[in-house]
XYZ file of C-alpha atoms in Angstrom:
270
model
C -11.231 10.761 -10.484
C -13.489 9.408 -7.778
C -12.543 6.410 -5.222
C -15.324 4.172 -7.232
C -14.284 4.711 -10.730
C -10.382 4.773 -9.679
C -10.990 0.928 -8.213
C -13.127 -0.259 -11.116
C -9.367 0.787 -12.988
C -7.999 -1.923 -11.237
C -9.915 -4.621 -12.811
C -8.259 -3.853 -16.116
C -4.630 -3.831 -14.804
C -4.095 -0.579 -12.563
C -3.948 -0.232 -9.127
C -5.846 1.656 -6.602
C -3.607 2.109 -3.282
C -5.602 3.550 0.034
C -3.888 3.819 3.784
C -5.502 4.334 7.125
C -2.611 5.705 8.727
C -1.744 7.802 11.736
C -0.232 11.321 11.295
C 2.416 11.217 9.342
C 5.338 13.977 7.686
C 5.461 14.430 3.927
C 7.867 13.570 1.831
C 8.393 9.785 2.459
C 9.038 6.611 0.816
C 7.069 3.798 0.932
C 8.197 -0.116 0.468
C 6.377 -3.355 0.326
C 7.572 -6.314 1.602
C 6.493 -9.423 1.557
C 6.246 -11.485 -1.624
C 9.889 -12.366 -1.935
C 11.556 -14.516 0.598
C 15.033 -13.363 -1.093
C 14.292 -9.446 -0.132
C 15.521 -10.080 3.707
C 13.603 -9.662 6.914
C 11.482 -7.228 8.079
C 13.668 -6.048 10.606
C 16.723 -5.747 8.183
C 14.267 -3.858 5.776
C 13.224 -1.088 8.376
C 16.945 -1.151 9.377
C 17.975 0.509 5.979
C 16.827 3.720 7.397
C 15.450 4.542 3.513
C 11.614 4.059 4.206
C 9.159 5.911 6.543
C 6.400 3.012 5.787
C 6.643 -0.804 4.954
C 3.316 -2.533 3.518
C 3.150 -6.328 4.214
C 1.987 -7.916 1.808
C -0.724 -9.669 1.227
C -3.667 -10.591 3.204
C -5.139 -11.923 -0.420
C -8.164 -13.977 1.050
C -10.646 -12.534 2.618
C -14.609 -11.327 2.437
C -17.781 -13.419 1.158
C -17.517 -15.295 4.473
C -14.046 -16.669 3.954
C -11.487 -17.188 6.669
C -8.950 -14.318 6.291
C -5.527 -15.577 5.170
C -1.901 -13.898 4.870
C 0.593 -15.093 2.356
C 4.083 -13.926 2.652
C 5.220 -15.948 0.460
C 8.536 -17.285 1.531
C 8.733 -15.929 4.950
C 6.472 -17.275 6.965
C 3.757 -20.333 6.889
C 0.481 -18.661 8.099
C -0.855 -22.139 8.045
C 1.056 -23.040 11.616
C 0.209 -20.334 13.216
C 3.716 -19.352 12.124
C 4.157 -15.789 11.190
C 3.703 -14.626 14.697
C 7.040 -14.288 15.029
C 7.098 -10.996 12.864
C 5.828 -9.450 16.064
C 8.943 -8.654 17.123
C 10.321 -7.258 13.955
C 7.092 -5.047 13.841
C 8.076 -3.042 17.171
C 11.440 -2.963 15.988
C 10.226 -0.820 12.673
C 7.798 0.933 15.187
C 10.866 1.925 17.762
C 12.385 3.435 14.403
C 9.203 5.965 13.661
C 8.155 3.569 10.710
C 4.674 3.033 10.396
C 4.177 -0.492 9.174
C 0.491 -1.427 7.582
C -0.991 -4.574 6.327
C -1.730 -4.594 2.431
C -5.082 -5.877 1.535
C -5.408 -8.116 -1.852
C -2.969 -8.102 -4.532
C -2.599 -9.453 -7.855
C -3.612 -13.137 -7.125
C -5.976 -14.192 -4.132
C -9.895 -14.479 -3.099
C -11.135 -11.612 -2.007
C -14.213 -9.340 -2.954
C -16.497 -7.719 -0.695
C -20.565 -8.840 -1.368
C -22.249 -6.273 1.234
C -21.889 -3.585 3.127
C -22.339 -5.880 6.265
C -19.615 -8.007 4.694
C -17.481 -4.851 4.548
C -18.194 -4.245 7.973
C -17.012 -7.672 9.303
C -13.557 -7.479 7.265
C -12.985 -4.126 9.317
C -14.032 -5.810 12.370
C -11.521 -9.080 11.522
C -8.577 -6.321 10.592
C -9.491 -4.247 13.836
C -9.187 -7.177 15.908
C -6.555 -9.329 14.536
C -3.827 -6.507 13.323
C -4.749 -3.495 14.603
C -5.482 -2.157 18.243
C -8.664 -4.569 18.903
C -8.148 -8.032 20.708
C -8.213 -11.735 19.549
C -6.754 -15.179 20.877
C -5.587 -15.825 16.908
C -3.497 -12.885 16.131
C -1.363 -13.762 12.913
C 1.475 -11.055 13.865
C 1.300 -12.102 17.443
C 0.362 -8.997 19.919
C 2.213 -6.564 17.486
C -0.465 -4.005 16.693
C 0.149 -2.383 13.125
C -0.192 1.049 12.086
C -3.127 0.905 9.290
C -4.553 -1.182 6.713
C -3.550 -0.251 2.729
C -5.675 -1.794 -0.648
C -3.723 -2.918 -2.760
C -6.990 -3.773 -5.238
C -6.603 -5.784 -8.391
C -9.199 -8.181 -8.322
C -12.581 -9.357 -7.459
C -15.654 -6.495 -7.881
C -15.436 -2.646 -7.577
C -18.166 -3.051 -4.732
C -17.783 -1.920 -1.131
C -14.408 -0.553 -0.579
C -15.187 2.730 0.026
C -17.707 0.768 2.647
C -14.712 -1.303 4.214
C -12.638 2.284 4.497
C -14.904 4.104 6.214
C -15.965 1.038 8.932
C -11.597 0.513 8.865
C -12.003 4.878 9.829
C -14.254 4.453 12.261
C -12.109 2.585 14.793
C -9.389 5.510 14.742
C -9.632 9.170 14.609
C -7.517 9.909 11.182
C -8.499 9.910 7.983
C -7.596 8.187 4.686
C -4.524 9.000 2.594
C -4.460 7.172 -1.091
C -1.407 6.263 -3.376
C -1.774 5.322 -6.995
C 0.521 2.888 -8.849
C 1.081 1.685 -12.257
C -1.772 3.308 -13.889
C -1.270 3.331 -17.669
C -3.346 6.501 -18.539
C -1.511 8.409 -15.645
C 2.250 7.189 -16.055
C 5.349 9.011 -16.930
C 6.638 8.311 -20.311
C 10.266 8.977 -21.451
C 10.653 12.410 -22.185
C 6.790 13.402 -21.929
C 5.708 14.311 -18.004
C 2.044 15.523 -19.154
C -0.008 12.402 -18.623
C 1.444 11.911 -15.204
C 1.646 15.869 -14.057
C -2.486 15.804 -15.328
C -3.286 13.083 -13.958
C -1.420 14.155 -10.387
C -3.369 17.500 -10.345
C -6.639 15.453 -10.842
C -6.425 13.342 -8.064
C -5.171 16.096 -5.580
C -8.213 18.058 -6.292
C -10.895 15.826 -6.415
C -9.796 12.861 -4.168
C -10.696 14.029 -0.546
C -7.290 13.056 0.974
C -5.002 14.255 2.982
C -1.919 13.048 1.756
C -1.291 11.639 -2.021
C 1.850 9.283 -2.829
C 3.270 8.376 -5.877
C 3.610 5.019 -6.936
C 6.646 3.460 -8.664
C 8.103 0.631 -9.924
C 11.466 -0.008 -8.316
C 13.263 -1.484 -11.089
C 12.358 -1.786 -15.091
C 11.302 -5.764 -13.887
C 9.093 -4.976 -11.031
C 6.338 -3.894 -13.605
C 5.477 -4.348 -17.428
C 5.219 -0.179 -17.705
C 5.408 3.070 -15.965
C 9.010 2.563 -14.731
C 10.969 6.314 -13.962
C 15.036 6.720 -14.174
C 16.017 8.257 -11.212
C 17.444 11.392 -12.927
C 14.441 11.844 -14.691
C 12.179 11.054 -11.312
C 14.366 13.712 -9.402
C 14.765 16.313 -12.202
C 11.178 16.556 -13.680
C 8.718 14.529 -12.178
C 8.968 15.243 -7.904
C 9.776 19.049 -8.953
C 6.084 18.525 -10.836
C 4.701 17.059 -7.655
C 6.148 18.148 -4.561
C 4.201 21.936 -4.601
C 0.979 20.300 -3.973
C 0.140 20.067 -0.147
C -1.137 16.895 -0.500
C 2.228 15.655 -1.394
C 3.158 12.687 0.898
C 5.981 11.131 -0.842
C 6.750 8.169 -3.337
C 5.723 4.248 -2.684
C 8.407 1.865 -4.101
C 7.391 -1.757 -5.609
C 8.924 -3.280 -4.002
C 11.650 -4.710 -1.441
C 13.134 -7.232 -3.203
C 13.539 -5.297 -6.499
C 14.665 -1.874 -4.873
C 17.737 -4.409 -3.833
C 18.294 -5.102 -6.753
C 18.365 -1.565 -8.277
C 19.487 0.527 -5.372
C 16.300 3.150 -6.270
C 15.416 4.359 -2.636
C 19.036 4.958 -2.031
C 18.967 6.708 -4.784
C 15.936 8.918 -4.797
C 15.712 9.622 -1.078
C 17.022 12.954 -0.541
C 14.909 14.434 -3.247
C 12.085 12.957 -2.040
């Protein structure tokens, strides 16, 4: 499945997942965190010691000319300048050998990409405002995050690949991908072939280095695709975890792997 036809998925429900990360070991479990002001801090979620990576999300507004806006929901107001303060619980995730990343889109927003120039001023804005560039209007403060992750539902299927390889340009590694939630690849009880298939497809023909599995953290976190952990650990990461591009699992997220206990749970055999 190719990059272009995997995000034109996502306009009919699935999700196409894409990291610009820096070197990183297999075998790791992803969180996001964000969307739930009930899931705890940042700090307290890196302070679990269950996750190698934590996704904020969303930056849902952005491209077309907009101005580029973060929503965390309940944990910070963007609008006063006031989500600078997750600075400090950045480099306290970063002191721990997380990488933390900044989740593009989402399932509600305004964002959608109308050039290739308009690609390449997105990377510019991310480059500058949350990564290692400069800018007086820094929403995380001078915290400087690890990579940038699509989390595309929305808008057109035009230009990402664009936006990822401007995003590519300003460091020297390359892109790993997750997919999540995609109906015509999921596990189903008792029957591991869609998802096995549909594993070996996109380690063969999506030119990544590392592949993650995506998972709902809890039956509620998604309409489908949820996997019991004993079925997860007996059948499905035995299925997985030969391929070399085998990076790890990405959870769905903070607030309902509280709720179910599912990292905990899974992290050893991940």
């Amino acid at each position: 499945m190719s990059i272009k036809s995997a995000i034109s998925l996502t306009l009919i429900g699935s999700v196409l997942l894409m990291m610009l990360l820096s070197g990183i070991d297999a075998g790791g479990i992803a969180i996001y965190w964000g969307q739930n002001g009930n899931e705890g801090t940042l700090a307290e979620t890196c302070a679990t010691g269950n996750y190698d990576f934590v996704n904020i999300a969303f930056l849902p507004t952005f491209g077309n000319g907009q101005t580029p806006m973060i929503n965390l929901a309940g944990h910070c107001d963007p609008y006063t300048n006031g989500c600078t303060g997750l600075s400090s619980d950045i480099k306290s995730c970063q002191a721990k050998g997380i990488k933390v990343t900044l989740s593009l889109g989402g399932g509600a927003g305004s964002y959608y990409l109308t050039s290739s120039k308009d690609a390449r001023q997105v990377a510019t804005y991310l480059w500058n405002n949350f990564l290692g560039g400069q800018s007086a209007s820094r929403p995380f403060g001078d915290a400087a995050l690890d990579g940038i992750d699509f989390d595309i539902e929305g808008g057109t299927n035009q230009h990402w690949g664009d936006l990822a390889r401007y995003l590519s340009r300003y460091s020297k590694n390359g892109k790993k991908v997750q997919f999540y939630n995609n109906p015509q690849c999921q596990y189903t009880e008792g029957d591991i072939k869609n998802l096995e298939d549909a594993w070996k497809q996109w380690t063969t023909d999506v030119n990544a280095t590392l592949i993650f599995l995506g998972l709902p953290a809890s039956p509620e976190a998604a309409g489908s695709g949820f996997i019991p952990v004993s079925d997860l650990t007996s059948q499905v990461l035995p299925a997985i975890k030969g391929s070399a591009k085998y990076g790890g699992v990405m959870l769905w997220s903070k607030y309902y792997d509280n709720q179910s206990g599912y990292s905990s749970a899974i992290k050893n055999d991940v």
